[in-house]
Coordinates of C-alpha atoms in Angstrom, one line a residue:
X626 CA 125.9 25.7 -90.3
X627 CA 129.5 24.9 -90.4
X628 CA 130.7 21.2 -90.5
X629 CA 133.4 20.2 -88.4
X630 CA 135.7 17.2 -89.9
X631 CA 137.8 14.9 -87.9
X632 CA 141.3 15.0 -89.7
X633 CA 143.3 12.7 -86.9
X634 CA 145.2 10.1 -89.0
X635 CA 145.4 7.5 -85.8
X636 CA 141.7 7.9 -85.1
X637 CA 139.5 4.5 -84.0
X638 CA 135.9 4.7 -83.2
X639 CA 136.2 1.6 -81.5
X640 CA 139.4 1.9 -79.4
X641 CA 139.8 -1.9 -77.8
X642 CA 140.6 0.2 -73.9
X643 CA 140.8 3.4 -72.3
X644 CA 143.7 5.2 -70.4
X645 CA 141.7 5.5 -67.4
X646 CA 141.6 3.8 -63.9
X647 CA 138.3 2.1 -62.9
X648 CA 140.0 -0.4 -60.1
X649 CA 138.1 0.4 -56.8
X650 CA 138.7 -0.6 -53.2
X651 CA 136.7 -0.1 -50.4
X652 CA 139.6 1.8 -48.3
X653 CA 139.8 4.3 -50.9
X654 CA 136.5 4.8 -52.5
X655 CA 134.2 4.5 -49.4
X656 CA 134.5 7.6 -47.0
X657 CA 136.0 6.9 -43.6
X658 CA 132.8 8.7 -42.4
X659 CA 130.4 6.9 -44.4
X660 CA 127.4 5.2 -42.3
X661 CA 128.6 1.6 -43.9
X662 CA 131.5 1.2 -41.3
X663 CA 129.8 1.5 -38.5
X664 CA 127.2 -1.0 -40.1
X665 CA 129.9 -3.6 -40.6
X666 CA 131.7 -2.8 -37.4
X667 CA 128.1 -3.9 -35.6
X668 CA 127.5 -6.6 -38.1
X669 CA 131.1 -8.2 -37.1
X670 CA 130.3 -7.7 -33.2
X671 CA 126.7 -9.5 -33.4
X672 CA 127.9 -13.4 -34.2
X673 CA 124.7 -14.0 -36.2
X674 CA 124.8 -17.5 -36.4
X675 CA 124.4 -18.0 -32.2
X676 CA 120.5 -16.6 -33.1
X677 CA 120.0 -18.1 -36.6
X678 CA 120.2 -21.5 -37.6
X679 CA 121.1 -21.7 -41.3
X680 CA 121.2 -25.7 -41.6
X681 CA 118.1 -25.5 -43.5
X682 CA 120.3 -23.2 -46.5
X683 CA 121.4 -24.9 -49.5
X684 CA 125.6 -24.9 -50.1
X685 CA 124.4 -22.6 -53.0
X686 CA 123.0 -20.4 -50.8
X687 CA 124.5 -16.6 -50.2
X688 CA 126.5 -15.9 -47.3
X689 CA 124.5 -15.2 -43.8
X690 CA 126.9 -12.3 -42.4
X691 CA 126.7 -10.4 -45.8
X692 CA 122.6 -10.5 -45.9
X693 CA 122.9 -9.4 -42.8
X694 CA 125.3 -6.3 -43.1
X695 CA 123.2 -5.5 -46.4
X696 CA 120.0 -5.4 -44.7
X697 CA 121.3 -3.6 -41.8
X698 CA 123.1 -1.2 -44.3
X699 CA 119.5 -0.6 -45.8
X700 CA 117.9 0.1 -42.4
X701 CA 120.1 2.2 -40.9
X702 CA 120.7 4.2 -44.5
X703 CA 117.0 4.6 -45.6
X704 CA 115.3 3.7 -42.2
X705 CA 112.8 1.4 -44.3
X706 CA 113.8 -0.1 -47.5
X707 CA 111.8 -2.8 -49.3
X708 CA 113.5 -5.8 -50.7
X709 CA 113.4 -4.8 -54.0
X710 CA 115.5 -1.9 -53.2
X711 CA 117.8 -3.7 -51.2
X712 CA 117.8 -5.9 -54.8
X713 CA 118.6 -1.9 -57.1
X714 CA 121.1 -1.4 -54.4
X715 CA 123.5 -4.5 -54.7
X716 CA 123.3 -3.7 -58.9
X717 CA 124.3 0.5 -58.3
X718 CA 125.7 1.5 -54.9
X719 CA 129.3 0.6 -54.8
X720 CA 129.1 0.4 -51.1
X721 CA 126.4 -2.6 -51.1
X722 CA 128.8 -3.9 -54.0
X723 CA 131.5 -4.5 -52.1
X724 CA 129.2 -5.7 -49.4
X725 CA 127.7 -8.4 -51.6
X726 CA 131.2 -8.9 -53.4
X727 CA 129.9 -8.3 -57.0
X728 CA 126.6 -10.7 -56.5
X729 CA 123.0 -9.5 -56.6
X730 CA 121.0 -11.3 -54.2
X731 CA 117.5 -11.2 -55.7
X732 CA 114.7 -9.7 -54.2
X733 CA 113.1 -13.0 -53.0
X734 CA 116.9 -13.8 -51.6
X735 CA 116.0 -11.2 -49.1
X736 CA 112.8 -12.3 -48.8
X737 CA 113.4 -15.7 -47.7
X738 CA 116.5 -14.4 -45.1
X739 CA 114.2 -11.8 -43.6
X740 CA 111.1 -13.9 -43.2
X741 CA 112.6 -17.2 -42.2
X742 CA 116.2 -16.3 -40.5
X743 CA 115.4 -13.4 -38.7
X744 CA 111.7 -13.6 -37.8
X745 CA 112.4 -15.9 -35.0
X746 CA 114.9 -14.1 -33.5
X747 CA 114.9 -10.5 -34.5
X748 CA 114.0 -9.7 -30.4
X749 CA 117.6 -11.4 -29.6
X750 CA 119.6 -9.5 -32.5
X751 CA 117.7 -6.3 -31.2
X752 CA 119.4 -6.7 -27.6
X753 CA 122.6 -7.8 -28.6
X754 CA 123.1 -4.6 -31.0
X755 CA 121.9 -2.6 -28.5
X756 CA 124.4 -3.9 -25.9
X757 CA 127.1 -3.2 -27.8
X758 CA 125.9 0.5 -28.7
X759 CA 125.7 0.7 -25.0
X760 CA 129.4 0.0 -24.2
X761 CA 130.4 2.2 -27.0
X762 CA 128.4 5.0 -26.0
X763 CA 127.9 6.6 -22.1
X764 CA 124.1 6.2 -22.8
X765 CA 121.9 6.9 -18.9
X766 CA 119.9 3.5 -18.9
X767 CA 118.2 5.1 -15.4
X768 CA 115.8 7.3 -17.4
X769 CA 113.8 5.3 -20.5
X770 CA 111.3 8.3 -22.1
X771 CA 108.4 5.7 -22.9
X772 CA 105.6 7.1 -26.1
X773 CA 103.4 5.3 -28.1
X774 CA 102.2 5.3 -31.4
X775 CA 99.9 4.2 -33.7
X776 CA 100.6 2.5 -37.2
X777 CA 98.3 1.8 -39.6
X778 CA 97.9 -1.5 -40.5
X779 CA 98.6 -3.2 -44.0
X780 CA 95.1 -3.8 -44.4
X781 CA 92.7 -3.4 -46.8
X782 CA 89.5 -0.8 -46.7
X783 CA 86.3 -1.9 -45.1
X784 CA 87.5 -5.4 -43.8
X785 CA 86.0 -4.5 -40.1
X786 CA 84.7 -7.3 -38.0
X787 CA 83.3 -5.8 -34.6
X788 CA 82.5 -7.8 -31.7
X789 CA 78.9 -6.0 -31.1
X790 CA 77.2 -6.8 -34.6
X791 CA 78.9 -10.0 -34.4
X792 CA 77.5 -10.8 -31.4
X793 CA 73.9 -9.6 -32.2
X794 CA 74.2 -11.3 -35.7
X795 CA 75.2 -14.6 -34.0
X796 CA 72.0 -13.8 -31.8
X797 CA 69.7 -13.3 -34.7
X798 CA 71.2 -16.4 -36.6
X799 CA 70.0 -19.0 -33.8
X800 CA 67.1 -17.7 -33.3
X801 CA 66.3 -18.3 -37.3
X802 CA 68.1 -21.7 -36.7
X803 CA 65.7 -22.5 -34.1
X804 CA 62.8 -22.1 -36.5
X805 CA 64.0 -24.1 -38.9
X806 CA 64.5 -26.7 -36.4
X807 CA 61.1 -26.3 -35.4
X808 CA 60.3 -26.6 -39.2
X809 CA 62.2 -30.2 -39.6
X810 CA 60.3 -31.4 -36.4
X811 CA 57.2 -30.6 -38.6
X812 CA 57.9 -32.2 -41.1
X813 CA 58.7 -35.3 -39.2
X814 CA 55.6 -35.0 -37.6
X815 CA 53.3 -34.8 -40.9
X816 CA 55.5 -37.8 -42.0
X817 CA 54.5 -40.1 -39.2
X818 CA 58.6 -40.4 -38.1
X819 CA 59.2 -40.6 -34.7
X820 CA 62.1 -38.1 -34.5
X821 CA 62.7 -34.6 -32.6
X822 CA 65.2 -32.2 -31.8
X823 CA 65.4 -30.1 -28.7
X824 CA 65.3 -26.2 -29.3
X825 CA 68.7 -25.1 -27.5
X826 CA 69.0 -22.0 -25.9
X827 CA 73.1 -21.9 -26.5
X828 CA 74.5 -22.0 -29.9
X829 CA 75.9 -25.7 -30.6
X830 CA 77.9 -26.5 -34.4
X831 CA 78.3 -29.7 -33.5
X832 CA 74.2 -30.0 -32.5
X833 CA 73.6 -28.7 -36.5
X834 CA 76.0 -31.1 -37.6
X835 CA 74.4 -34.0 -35.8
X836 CA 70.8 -33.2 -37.0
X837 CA 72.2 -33.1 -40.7
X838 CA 74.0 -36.0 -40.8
X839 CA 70.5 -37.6 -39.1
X840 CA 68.4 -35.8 -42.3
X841 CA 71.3 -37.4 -45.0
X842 CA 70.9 -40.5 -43.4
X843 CA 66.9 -40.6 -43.5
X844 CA 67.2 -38.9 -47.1
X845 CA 68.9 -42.1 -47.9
X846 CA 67.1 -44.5 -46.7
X847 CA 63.8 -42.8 -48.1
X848 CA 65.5 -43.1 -51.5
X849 CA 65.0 -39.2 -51.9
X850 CA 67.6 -37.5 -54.0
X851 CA 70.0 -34.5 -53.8
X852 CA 69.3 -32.1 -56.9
X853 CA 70.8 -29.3 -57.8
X854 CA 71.2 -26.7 -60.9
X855 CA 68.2 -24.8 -62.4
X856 CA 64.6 -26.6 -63.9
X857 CA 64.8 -29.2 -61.0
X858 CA 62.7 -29.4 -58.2
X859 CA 63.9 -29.8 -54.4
X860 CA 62.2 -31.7 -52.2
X861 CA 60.8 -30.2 -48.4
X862 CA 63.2 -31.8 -46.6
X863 CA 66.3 -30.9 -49.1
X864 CA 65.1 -27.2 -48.6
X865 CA 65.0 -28.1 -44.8
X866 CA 68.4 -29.5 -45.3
X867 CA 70.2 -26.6 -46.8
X868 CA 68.8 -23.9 -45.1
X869 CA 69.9 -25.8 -42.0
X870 CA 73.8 -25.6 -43.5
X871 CA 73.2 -22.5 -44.7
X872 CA 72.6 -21.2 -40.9
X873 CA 75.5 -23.6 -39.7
X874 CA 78.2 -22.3 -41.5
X875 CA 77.2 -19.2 -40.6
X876 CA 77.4 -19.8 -36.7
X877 CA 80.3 -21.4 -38.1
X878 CA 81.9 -17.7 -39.6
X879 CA 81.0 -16.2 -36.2
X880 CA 82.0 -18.8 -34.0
X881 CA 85.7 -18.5 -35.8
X882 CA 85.1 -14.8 -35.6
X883 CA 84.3 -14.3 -31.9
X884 CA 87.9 -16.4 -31.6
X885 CA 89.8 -14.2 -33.4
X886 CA 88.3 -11.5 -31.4
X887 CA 89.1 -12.5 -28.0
X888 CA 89.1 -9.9 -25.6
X889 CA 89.3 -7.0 -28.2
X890 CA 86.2 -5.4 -29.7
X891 CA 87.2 -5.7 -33.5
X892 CA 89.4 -6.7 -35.9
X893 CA 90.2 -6.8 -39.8
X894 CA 89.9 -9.5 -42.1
X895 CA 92.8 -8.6 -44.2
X896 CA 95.2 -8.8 -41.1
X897 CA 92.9 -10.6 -38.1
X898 CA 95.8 -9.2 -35.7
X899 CA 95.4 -5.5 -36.5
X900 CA 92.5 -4.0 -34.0
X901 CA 90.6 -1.0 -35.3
X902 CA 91.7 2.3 -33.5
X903 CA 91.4 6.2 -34.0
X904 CA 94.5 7.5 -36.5
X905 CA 95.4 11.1 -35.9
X906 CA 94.8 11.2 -40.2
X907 CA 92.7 9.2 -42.6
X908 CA 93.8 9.7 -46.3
X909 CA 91.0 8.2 -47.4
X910 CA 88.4 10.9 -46.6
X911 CA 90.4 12.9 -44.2
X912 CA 88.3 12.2 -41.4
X913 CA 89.1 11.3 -37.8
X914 CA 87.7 7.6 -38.3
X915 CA 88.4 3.8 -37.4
X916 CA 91.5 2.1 -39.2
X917 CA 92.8 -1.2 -38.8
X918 CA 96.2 -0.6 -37.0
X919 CA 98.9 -1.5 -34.0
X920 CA 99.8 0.1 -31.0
X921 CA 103.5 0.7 -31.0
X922 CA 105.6 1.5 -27.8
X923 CA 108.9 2.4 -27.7
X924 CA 111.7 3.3 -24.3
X925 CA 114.2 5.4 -25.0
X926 CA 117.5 6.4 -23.6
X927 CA 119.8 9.6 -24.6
X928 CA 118.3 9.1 -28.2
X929 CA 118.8 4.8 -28.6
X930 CA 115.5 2.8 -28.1
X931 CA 115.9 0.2 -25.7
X932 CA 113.3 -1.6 -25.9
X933 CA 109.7 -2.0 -28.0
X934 CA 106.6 -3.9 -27.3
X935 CA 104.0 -4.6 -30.0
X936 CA 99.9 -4.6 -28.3
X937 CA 96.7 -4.6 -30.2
X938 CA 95.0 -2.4 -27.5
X939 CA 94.7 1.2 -28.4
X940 CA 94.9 2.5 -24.5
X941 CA 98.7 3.5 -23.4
X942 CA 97.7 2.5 -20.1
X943 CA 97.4 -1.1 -20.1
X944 CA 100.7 -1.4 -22.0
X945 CA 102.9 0.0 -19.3
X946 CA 103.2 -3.6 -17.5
X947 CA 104.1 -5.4 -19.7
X948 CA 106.4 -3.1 -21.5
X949 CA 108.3 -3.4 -18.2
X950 CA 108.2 -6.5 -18.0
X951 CA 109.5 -7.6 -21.3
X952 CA 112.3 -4.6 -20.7
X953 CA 113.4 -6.5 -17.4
X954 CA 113.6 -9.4 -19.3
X955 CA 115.9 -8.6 -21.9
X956 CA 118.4 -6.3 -19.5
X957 CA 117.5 -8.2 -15.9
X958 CA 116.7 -5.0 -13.7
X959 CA 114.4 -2.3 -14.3
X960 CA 115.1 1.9 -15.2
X961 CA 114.6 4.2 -11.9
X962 CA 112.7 6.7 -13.8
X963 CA 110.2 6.4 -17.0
X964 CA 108.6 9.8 -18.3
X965 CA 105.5 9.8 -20.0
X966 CA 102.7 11.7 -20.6
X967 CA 99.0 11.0 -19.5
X968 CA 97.9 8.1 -21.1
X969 CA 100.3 5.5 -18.6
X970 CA 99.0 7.4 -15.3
X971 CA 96.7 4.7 -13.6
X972 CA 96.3 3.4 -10.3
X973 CA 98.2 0.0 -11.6
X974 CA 100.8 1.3 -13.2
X975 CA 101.9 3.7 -10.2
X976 CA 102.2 0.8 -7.4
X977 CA 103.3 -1.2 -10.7
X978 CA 106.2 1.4 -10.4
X979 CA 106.6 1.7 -6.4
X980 CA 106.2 -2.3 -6.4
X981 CA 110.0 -2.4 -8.4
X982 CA 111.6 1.2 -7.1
X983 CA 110.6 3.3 -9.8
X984 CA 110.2 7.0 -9.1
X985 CA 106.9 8.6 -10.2
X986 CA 107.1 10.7 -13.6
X987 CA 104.1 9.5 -15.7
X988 CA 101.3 12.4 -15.8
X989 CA 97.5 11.0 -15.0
X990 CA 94.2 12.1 -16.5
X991 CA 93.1 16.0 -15.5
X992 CA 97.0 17.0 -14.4
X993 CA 96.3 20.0 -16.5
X994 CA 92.7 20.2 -15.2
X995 CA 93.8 20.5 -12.0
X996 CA 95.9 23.7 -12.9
X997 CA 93.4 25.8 -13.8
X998 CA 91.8 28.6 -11.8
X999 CA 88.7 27.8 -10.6
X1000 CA 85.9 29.5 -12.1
X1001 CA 82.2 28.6 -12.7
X1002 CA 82.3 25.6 -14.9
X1003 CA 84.6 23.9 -12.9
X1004 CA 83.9 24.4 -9.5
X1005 CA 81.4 21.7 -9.4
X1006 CA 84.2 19.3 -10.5
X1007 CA 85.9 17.2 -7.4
X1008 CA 89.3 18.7 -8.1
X1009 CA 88.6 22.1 -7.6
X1010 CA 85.9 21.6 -4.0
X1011 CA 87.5 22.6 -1.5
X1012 CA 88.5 19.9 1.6
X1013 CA 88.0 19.5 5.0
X1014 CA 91.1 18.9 7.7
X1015 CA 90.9 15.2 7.7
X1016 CA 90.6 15.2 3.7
X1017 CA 86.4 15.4 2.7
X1018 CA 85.1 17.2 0.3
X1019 CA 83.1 20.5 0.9
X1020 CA 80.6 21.6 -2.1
X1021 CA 80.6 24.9 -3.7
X1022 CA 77.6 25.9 -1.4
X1023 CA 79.7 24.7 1.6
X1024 CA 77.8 21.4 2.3
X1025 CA 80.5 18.8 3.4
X1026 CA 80.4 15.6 2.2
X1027 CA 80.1 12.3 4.5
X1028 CA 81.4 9.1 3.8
X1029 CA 78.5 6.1 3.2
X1030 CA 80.8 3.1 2.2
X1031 CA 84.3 1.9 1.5
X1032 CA 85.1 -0.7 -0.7
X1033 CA 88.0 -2.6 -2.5
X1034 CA 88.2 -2.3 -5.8
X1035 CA 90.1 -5.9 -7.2
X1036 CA 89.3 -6.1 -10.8
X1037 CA 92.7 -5.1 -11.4
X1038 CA 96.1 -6.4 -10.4
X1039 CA 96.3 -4.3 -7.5
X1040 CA 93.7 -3.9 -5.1
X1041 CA 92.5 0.1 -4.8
X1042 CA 90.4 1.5 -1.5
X1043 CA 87.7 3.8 -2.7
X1044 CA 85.2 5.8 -0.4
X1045 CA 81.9 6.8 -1.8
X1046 CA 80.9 10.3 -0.4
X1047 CA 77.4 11.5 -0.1
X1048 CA 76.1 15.1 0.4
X1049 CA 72.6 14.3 2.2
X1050 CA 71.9 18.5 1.7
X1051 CA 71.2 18.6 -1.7
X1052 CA 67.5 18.8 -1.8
X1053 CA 67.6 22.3 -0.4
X1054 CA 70.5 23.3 -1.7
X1055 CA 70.1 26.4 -4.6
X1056 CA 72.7 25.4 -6.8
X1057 CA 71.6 21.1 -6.9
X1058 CA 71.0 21.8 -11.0
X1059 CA 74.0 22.8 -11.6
X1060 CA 75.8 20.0 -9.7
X1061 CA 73.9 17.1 -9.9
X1062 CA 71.0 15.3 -11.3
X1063 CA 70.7 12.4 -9.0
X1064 CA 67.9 12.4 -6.8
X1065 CA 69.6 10.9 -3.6
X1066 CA 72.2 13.7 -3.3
X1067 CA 75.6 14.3 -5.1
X1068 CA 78.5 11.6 -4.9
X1069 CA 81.7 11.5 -4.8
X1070 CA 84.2 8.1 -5.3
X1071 CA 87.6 8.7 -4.2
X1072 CA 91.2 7.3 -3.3
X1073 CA 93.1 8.1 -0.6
X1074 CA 95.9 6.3 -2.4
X1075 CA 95.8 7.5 -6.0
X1076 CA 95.7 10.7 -4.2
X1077 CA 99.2 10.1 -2.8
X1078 CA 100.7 9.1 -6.2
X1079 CA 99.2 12.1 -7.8
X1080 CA 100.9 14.2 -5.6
X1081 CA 104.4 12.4 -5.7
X1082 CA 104.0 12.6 -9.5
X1083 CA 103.2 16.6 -8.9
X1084 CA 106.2 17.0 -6.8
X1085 CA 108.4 15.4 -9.1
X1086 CA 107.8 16.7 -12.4
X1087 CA 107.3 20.2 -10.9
X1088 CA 111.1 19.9 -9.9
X1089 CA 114.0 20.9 -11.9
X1090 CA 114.8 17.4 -12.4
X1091 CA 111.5 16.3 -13.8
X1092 CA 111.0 19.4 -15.6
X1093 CA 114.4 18.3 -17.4
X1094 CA 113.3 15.0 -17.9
X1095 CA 109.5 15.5 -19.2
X1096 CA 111.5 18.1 -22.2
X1097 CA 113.2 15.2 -22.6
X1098 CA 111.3 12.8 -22.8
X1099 CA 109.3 15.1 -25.7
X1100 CA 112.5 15.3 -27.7
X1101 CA 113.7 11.7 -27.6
X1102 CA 110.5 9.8 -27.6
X1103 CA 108.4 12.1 -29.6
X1104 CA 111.4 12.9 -32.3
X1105 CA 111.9 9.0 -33.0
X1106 CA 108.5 8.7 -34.0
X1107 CA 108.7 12.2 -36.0
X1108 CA 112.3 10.6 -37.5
X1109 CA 110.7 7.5 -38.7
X1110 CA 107.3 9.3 -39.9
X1111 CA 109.1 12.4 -41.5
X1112 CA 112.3 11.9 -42.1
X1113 CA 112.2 8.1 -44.0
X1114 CA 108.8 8.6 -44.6
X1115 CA 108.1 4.9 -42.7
X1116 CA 104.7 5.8 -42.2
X1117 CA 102.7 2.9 -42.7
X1118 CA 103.3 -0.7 -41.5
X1119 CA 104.2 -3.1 -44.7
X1120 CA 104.1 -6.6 -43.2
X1121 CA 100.9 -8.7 -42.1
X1122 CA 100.3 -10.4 -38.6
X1123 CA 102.0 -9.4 -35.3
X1124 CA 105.4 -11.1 -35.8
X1125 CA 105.5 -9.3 -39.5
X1126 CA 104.9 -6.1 -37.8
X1127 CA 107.0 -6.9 -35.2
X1128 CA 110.0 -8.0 -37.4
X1129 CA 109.2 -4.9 -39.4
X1130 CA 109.3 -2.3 -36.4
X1131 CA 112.6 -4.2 -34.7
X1132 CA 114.8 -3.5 -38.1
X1133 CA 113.9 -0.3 -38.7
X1134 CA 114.5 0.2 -34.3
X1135 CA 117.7 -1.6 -35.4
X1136 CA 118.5 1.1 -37.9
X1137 CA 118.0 4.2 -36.0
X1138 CA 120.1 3.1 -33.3
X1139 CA 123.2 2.3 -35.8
X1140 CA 122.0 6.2 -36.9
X1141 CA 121.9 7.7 -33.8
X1142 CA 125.6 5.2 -32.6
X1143 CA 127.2 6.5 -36.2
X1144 CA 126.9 10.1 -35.4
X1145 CA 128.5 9.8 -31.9
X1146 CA 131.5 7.6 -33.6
X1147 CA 132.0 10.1 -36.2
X1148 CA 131.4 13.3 -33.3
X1149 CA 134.1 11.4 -31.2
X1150 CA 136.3 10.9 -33.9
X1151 CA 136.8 15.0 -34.7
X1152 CA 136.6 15.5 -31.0
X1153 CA 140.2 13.1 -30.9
X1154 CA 141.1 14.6 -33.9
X1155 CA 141.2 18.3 -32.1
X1156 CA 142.7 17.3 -29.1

């Protein structure tokens, strides 16, 4: 091996500087293309101090319009990006550098603007971003492609609370509270005291609080002691007395429980806002099973979602209404059409729709049924029977059904007619096992209205137009989800409670829109440039 000797005269290891350049600027080192532009022209055109008061912030305290382009920056960049990354970022991206003008907010910095500036009034900051997209781009606010989806709470495993057991359990618990109210009365009796309690059919705290305050009290003036700790003996009434708290606090857990609950059927105890609901995939045994989680629903129009509402109930169809309504809040008039697939068609939701002048396009439950040939397993179904002139029913063996009753349906916001139909031949009819098993003759429940919509719906999605519009709808509403899932791998919520999740879901909205608005500045740009 051959040594190699340095014979340079003017040679110094440690050289005080270097003959090269290391000034930057953000006209020449950031790319007139880059994605941080756009951020800061949005961040200049949103006046964040008219939705955040920041009298609360120390003199000390870092700037509120550079938070603000950083964590937009983040968003739009990464689609989610923790706060300790927005913390690496500010020390190694030259971009969030000159952002942040050489300081590194830490990671609890971000914290504390995120959770107390924004949280409040991250709906308002949504809107006003999105109104100025909207006068940048020619985006077709008539159409908004409406999808849910669901996201997995940040909760932890096994923290169910369901409203059935905790409804038996409450049940079981009184009755056991009962009998040891019937044991106190008892013991009362074989002491000669002149006291008893009532046996109450409801469950009461504040009944099991006034019977131990009454046993403390007699405890007291009896001179009988509290003990407690092992090698000490209680006395009948102490064990009385705690078993008696003992089933208190317990009414007391489901009491707070059934609260929580409200109308929902479960919830977890890790995030009590997160309702259990069936995930598409469960990583923890890959089974189709129960995970805490929120229903997220998004509108979207030419690509930028316009508005997002936040529900704990995992069925699409009672979240049309007031997704509509918090929409026509923020913009003041409603969309003329809103695609979507099955899960939206109801009866409410249609004369919801016809109700504010918006054309049919949401499919309903069986619209692919309905398109099948009839063949034996389904001709015994009501949509494939064939029907009279003035709209009955006719069974397979060519009985016709009658009508026995009509009733209004008002359980819902809009009142629905329904007619019951009867076949009275069904006891001599050869094919009655097949069809039905009820003894008084097949049914039928049906509405003269629903039908109506479902045909408008048919007609208009069958057209060019809504054919159009429904691959669409799949592309934009469908590829935002599959963007945030697959492409920034946002895949699980990070934030507890619905206004975490909500502020959450609004800046990572936030940031695909900035996305989707950078690549038609930068499109439009060349397209100048060419011309």
């Amino acid at each position: 091996m051959q040594n190699t000797n340095i014979n340079i005269s003017n040679y110094n290891s440690f050289q005080s500087y270097l003959l090269l350049d290391f000034s930057f600027s953000f006209e020449k080192d950031v790319p007139h293309d880059d994605i941080c532009r756009t951020v800061l022209e949005v961040a200049q055109e949103v006046n964040i101090n008219k939705y955040v008061d920041f009298s609360h912030r120390n003199i000390h305290g870092y700037d509120a319009f550079m938070m603000f382009a950083l964590v937009l920056l983040a968003k739009a960049e990464y689609g989610y990006a923790s706060t300790r990354r927005l913390e690496h970022l500010c020390k190694t991206d030259i971009r969030y550098m000159f952002i942040a003008k050489n300081q590194c907010p830490s990671h609890m910095a971000f914290q504390r603007f995120i959770n107390d500036d924004l949280k409040m009034s991250i709906d308002d900051i949504f809107y006003e971003v999105n109104r100025y997209i909207e006068k940048k781009m020619n985006i077709n606010t008539d159409v908004l492609c409406i999808d849910g989806t669901k996201y997995e709470a940040n909760a932890n495993k096994n923290t169910f609370v369901w409203r059935a057991n905790t409804v038996r359990n409450r049940t079981k618990r009184w009755k056991k509270t009962n009998q040891c109210i019937d044991k106190i009365n008892r013991y009362f009796k074989r002491n000669n005291i002149n006291l008893r309690y009532s046996l109450l059919k409801e469950p009461s705290i504040d009944y099991l609080l006034d019977i131990s305050d009454k046993i403390e009290k007699y405890m007291k003036d009896e001179n009988i002691a509290f003990v407690h700790g092992k090698g000490k003996r209680k006395s009948d009434i102490q064990k009385l007395y705690d078993e008696l708290k003992e089933h208190a606090m317990k009414m007391f857990e489901y009491t707070i429980h059934m609260d929580i609950l409200g109308e929902r059927n479960s919830f977890s105890k890790t995030d009590p806002d997160a309702t259990f609901m069936h995930m598409k995939y469960d990583y923890y045994n890959h089974t189709n099973v129960f995970k805490p989680g929120y229903n997220i629903q998004t509108g979207v129009s030419d690509g930028i979602i316009r508005n997002i509402y936040i529900s704990s109930d995992g069925n699409d169809i009672n979240t049309y209404i007031p997704f509509m309504e918090k929409y026509y809040e923020a913009y003041g008039s409603y969309p003329k059409k809103t695609p979507a697939d099955a899960g939206y068609g109801s009866f409410d939701n249609y004369s919801y729709c016809k109700e504010h002048n918006i054309e049919l396009y949401m499919k309903y439950a069986g619209y692919y049924k309905e398109k099948e040939k009839t063949n034996e397993k389904n001709r015994f179904k009501k949509t494939h029977m064939k029907r009279t002139e003035d709209g009955g029913f006719i069974c397979p063996a060519g009985y016709e059904f009658e009508i026995e009753k009509v009733t209004i349906d008002s359980r819902s916001n809009y009142d629905k007619i329904n007619f019951l139909f009867r076949n009275n031949k069904c006891g001599e009819c050869p094919l009655r096992n097949k069809c039905t098993k009820s003894k008084s003759g097949r049914t039928i429940v049906h509405s003269y209205q629903m039908e109506e919509y479902q045909k408008e719906v048919k007609r208009n999605i069958r057209s060019e137009d809504g054919i159009r519009l429904m691959y669409q709808r799949s592309n934009e509403t469908e590829g935002t989800f599959g963007d945030w899932k697959n492409n920034h791998q946002f895949e699980r919520l990070h934030r507890r409670g619905e206004n975490g999740v909500k502020l959450e879901i609004y800046l990572v909205a936030i940031g695909h829109n900035i996305r989707k608005y950078h690549r038609y500045r930068i499109q439009k740009q060349k397209t100048e440039k060419v011309n």
